[in-house]
Every structure is written in structure tokens, then in C-alpha cells.
Amino acid sequence: MTKTHPRILALFDVDDTLTAARKVVTPEVTARIAKLKNQITVGVVGGSDLVKQKEQLGEDVIHTFDYSFSENGLVGYHNGECINKTSLKEYVGNDKLNKFINFTLLYIANLDIPIKRGTFIEFRQGMLNVSPIGRNCSQDERDDFEQYDHIHQVRAKMVNVLRAQFADYDFTYSIGGQGGNDYEIFVHDRTIGHAVKSPEDTLRLLDTLFP
């Protein structure tokens, strides 16, 4: 079927946009995307790998969307065909990565914060996901740290230190949550960013923009 407006691209985040955070997409959202795909070009972009994207959006995600970008765009598919695949390690080099990771782990080790668990750095194709308390924490612990961090600015201070220490690295730093790793796309002068808080918000916005 020929799209009505093929040059219009709607690019979606995953968590809290197409799905609830870390949850699976609902049939309602899948059906709405299929309808939208008849009108315009649709794409999805996320920081997780393609395996995780498939877990949340379905095994056929590279066909459900015209464009599918995982690992912050370093792995890209168009109409089910791989069009790009690279990695942070190839771009930066192993020596620089080791220096950054070693420094960050030492910084976290010296942090005086209420709890620490495990998996403080998760290496992905397109990013390093750094967690001061560790990604093995429970959801309750994550929520508690969010409140603690709001007061003590642990992550913001760490980002400032990393920016200064590795000023010669071509890295972009984003703090998770609002203004996360999709923020650069959201504010780009070639896009019109729309803020939503849930899949339900997304459906309402789509009904307004593309009835």
C-alpha cells in the first residue's frame, strides 16, 4: 500500500512511549502503529540491543516499523534489511574505553551513597550504561535512589567529573529518565519533539496528529 505522506517520519522511543517501562507492547499500540504505517513512515529508536527491542515490541519489529534503530542507532534496519552496524568499541578504541571504565569504577567505589548492588557499568554496542548503585538493584531501591539523587545530585556531579576528565573523548552524556539518551533527537532543529509519559499518551497524540 502506498503511504499518504511517505516523507513524514514519526520516530518513537520505546519505554514510556510505545510500552510501559521495560514492559511488552500492547495489541492496541501495535494496531495503531500498523494503521499509522499506511499514512507515514514510522521508526523506532532505543538504547537497548535488538534482542531487547524484540522482547518488548515483538520478534517482527524490523518489519513492523519501516526503520528500526537499536543501540542508539548504531544498529539500523530498513524494511527488514540491515543498513548499518558498528560499535562504540570500533569508534573509540579499546584503550580509551578501558581508561574510561577503570576511572568510572574507581569513582563509583569511592561514592558514599546509601546502597550499592552490582553491574555498575553495562557495555552496549552504542553506549555505556553507568549506574552508581548498580543495575542489579530492585525497582524499590531504584525508586529510593531516584529520590536521593534528586536531593544530592550524585549522577549530575559524576557526569561533570567525567566530562572534565575525558574532555578529549567525543562522548555525549545523558542522565536517564526525562532528557535521557533520546534528548538530542528530541531537540534537534530538524525534528518536532513531542513529550509523552505513557503508551496511552502516545495513542492520544497520534489520534490528534494523524486522525
mmCIF file with all atom_site columns, N, CA and C in Angstrom, residues 30-56:
data_model
loop_
_atom_site.group_PDB
_atom_site.id
_atom_site.type_symbol
_atom_site.label_atom_id
_atom_site.label_alt_id
_atom_site.label_comp_id
_atom_site.label_asym_id
_atom_site.label_entity_id
_atom_site.label_seq_id
_atom_site.pdbx_PDB_ins_code
_atom_site.Cartn_x
_atom_site.Cartn_y
_atom_site.Cartn_z
_atom_site.occupancy
_atom_site.B_iso_or_equiv
_atom_site.pdbx_formal_charge
_atom_site.auth_seq_id
_atom_site.auth_comp_id
_atom_site.auth_asym_id
_atom_site.auth_atom_id
_atom_site.pdbx_PDB_model_num
ATOM 1  N N  . THR A 1 30 ? 0.244  -1.825 18.941 1.00 0.00 ? 30 THR A N  1
ATOM 2  C CA . THR A 1 30 ? 0.701  -2.475 17.708 1.00 0.00 ? 30 THR A CA 1
ATOM 3  C C  . THR A 1 30 ? -0.250 -2.188 16.550 1.00 0.00 ? 30 THR A C  1
ATOM 4  N N  . ALA A 1 31 ? -1.548 -2.260 16.824 1.00 0.00 ? 31 ALA A N  1
ATOM 5  C CA . ALA A 1 31 ? -2.549 -1.997 15.784 1.00 0.00 ? 31 ALA A CA 1
ATOM 6  C C  . ALA A 1 31 ? -2.499 -0.542 15.328 1.00 0.00 ? 31 ALA A C  1
ATOM 7  N N  . ARG A 1 32 ? -2.265 0.373  16.270 1.00 0.00 ? 32 ARG A N  1
ATOM 8  C CA . ARG A 1 32 ? -2.220 1.805  15.913 1.00 0.00 ? 32 ARG A CA 1
ATOM 9  C C  . ARG A 1 32 ? -0.990 2.111  15.064 1.00 0.00 ? 32 ARG A C  1
ATOM 10 N N  . ILE A 1 33 ? 0.131  1.462  15.359 1.00 0.00 ? 33 ILE A N  1
ATOM 11 C CA . ILE A 1 33 ? 1.335  1.651  14.553 1.00 0.00 ? 33 ILE A CA 1
ATOM 12 C C  . ILE A 1 33 ? 1.108  1.117  13.140 1.00 0.00 ? 33 ILE A C  1
ATOM 13 N N  . ALA A 1 34 ? 0.440  -0.023 13.032 1.00 0.00 ? 34 ALA A N  1
ATOM 14 C CA . ALA A 1 34 ? 0.148  -0.596 11.712 1.00 0.00 ? 34 ALA A CA 1
ATOM 15 C C  . ALA A 1 34 ? -0.714 0.356  10.883 1.00 0.00 ? 34 ALA A C  1
ATOM 16 N N  . LYS A 1 35 ? -1.691 0.988  11.525 1.00 0.00 ? 35 LYS A N  1
ATOM 17 C CA . LYS A 1 35 ? -2.539 1.965  10.833 1.00 0.00 ? 35 LYS A CA 1
ATOM 18 C C  . LYS A 1 35 ? -1.724 3.185  10.412 1.00 0.00 ? 35 LYS A C  1
ATOM 19 N N  . LEU A 1 36 ? -0.873 3.664  11.328 1.00 0.00 ? 36 LEU A N  1
ATOM 20 C CA . LEU A 1 36 ? -0.046 4.837  11.050 1.00 0.00 ? 36 LEU A CA 1
ATOM 21 C C  . LEU A 1 36 ? 0.913  4.576  9.891  1.00 0.00 ? 36 LEU A C  1
ATOM 22 N N  . LYS A 1 37 ? 1.404  3.337  9.806  1.00 0.00 ? 37 LYS A N  1
ATOM 23 C CA . LYS A 1 37 ? 2.368  2.967  8.768  1.00 0.00 ? 37 LYS A CA 1
ATOM 24 C C  . LYS A 1 37 ? 1.771  3.098  7.367  1.00 0.00 ? 37 LYS A C  1
ATOM 25 N N  . ASN A 1 38 ? 0.451  3.045  7.268  1.00 0.00 ? 38 ASN A N  1
ATOM 26 C CA . ASN A 1 38 ? -0.203 3.250  5.971  1.00 0.00 ? 38 ASN A CA 1
ATOM 27 C C  . ASN A 1 38 ? -0.221 4.722  5.558  1.00 0.00 ? 38 ASN A C  1
ATOM 28 N N  . GLN A 1 39 ? -0.021 5.603  6.550  1.00 0.00 ? 39 GLN A N  1
ATOM 29 C CA . GLN A 1 39 ? -0.076 7.039  6.288  1.00 0.00 ? 39 GLN A CA 1
ATOM 30 C C  . GLN A 1 39 ? 1.302  7.658  6.105  1.00 0.00 ? 39 GLN A C  1
ATOM 31 N N  . ILE A 1 40 ? 2.218  7.317  7.009  1.00 0.00 ? 40 ILE A N  1
ATOM 32 C CA . ILE A 1 40 ? 3.545  7.940  7.025  1.00 0.00 ? 40 ILE A CA 1
ATOM 33 C C  . ILE A 1 40 ? 4.616  6.878  7.254  1.00 0.00 ? 40 ILE A C  1
ATOM 34 N N  . THR A 1 41 ? 5.866  7.310  7.247  1.00 0.00 ? 41 THR A N  1
ATOM 35 C CA . THR A 1 41 ? 6.988  6.426  7.568  1.00 0.00 ? 41 THR A CA 1
ATOM 36 C C  . THR A 1 41 ? 7.155  6.382  9.086  1.00 0.00 ? 41 THR A C  1
ATOM 37 N N  . VAL A 1 42 ? 7.338  5.185  9.635  1.00 0.00 ? 42 VAL A N  1
ATOM 38 C CA . VAL A 1 42 ? 7.455  5.044  11.087 1.00 0.00 ? 42 VAL A CA 1
ATOM 39 C C  . VAL A 1 42 ? 8.765  4.347  11.443 1.00 0.00 ? 42 VAL A C  1
ATOM 40 N N  . GLY A 1 43 ? 9.350  4.786  12.541 1.00 0.00 ? 43 GLY A N  1
ATOM 41 C CA . GLY A 1 43 ? 10.597 4.197  13.007 1.00 0.00 ? 43 GLY A CA 1
ATOM 42 C C  . GLY A 1 43 ? 10.631 4.127  14.515 1.00 0.00 ? 43 GLY A C  1
ATOM 43 N N  . VAL A 1 44 ? 11.505 3.285  15.026 1.00 0.00 ? 44 VAL A N  1
ATOM 44 C CA . VAL A 1 44 ? 11.680 3.153  16.469 1.00 0.00 ? 44 VAL A CA 1
ATOM 45 C C  . VAL A 1 44 ? 13.174 3.212  16.764 1.00 0.00 ? 44 VAL A C  1
ATOM 46 N N  . VAL A 1 45 ? 13.537 3.897  17.846 1.00 0.00 ? 45 VAL A N  1
ATOM 47 C CA . VAL A 1 45 ? 14.940 4.001  18.227 1.00 0.00 ? 45 VAL A CA 1
ATOM 48 C C  . VAL A 1 45 ? 15.062 3.820  19.734 1.00 0.00 ? 45 VAL A C  1
ATOM 49 N N  . GLY A 1 46 ? 16.071 3.068  20.156 1.00 0.00 ? 46 GLY A N  1
ATOM 50 C CA . GLY A 1 46 ? 16.265 2.841  21.583 1.00 0.00 ? 46 GLY A CA 1
ATOM 51 C C  . GLY A 1 46 ? 17.721 2.573  21.908 1.00 0.00 ? 46 GLY A C  1
ATOM 52 N N  . GLY A 1 47 ? 18.044 2.637  23.180 1.00 0.00 ? 47 GLY A N  1
ATOM 53 C CA . GLY A 1 47 ? 19.412 2.391  23.616 1.00 0.00 ? 47 GLY A CA 1
ATOM 54 C C  . GLY A 1 47 ? 19.739 0.931  23.794 1.00 0.00 ? 47 GLY A C  1
ATOM 55 N N  . SER A 1 48 ? 18.722 0.092  23.973 1.00 0.00 ? 48 SER A N  1
ATOM 56 C CA . SER A 1 48 ? 18.946 -1.338 24.176 1.00 0.00 ? 48 SER A CA 1
ATOM 57 C C  . SER A 1 48 ? 19.299 -2.028 22.860 1.00 0.00 ? 48 SER A C  1
ATOM 58 N N  . ASP A 1 49 ? 19.726 -3.298 22.966 1.00 0.00 ? 49 ASP A N  1
ATOM 59 C CA . ASP A 1 49 ? 20.074 -4.039 21.757 1.00 0.00 ? 49 ASP A CA 1
ATOM 60 C C  . ASP A 1 49 ? 18.822 -4.573 21.068 1.00 0.00 ? 49 ASP A C  1
ATOM 61 N N  . LEU A 1 50 ? 19.008 -5.153 19.890 1.00 0.00 ? 50 LEU A N  1
ATOM 62 C CA . LEU A 1 50 ? 17.880 -5.624 19.094 1.00 0.00 ? 50 LEU A CA 1
ATOM 63 C C  . LEU A 1 50 ? 17.133 -6.749 19.795 1.00 0.00 ? 50 LEU A C  1
ATOM 64 N N  . VAL A 1 51 ? 17.848 -7.577 20.540 1.00 0.00 ? 51 VAL A N  1
ATOM 65 C CA . VAL A 1 51 ? 17.200 -8.667 21.278 1.00 0.00 ? 51 VAL A CA 1
ATOM 66 C C  . VAL A 1 51 ? 16.176 -8.108 22.256 1.00 0.00 ? 51 VAL A C  1
ATOM 67 N N  . LYS A 1 52 ? 16.583 -7.082 23.016 1.00 0.00 ? 52 LYS A N  1
ATOM 68 C CA . LYS A 1 52 ? 15.674 -6.457 23.976 1.00 0.00 ? 52 LYS A CA 1
ATOM 69 C C  . LYS A 1 52 ? 14.530 -5.754 23.258 1.00 0.00 ? 52 LYS A C  1
ATOM 70 N N  . GLN A 1 53 ? 14.826 -5.123 22.124 1.00 0.00 ? 53 GLN A N  1
ATOM 71 C CA . GLN A 1 53 ? 13.784 -4.453 21.350 1.00 0.00 ? 53 GLN A CA 1
ATOM 72 C C  . GLN A 1 53 ? 12.727 -5.462 20.889 1.00 0.00 ? 53 GLN A C  1
ATOM 73 N N  . LYS A 1 54 ? 13.189 -6.642 20.468 1.00 0.00 ? 54 LYS A N  1
ATOM 74 C CA . LYS A 1 54 ? 12.260 -7.691 20.046 1.00 0.00 ? 54 LYS A CA 1
ATOM 75 C C  . LYS A 1 54 ? 11.433 -8.207 21.222 1.00 0.00 ? 54 LYS A C  1
ATOM 76 N N  . GLU A 1 55 ? 12.044 -8.301 22.398 1.00 0.00 ? 55 GLU A N  1
ATOM 77 C CA . GLU A 1 55 ? 11.317 -8.754 23.592 1.00 0.00 ? 55 GLU A CA 1
ATOM 78 C C  . GLU A 1 55 ? 10.159 -7.819 23.907 1.00 0.00 ? 55 GLU A C  1
ATOM 79 N N  . GLN A 1 56 ? 10.368 -6.529 23.726 1.00 0.00 ? 56 GLN A N  1
ATOM 80 C CA . GLN A 1 56 ? 9.343  -5.549 24.076 1.00 0.00 ? 56 GLN A CA 1
ATOM 81 C C  . GLN A 1 56 ? 8.346  -5.286 22.952 1.00 0.00 ? 56 GLN A C  1
#
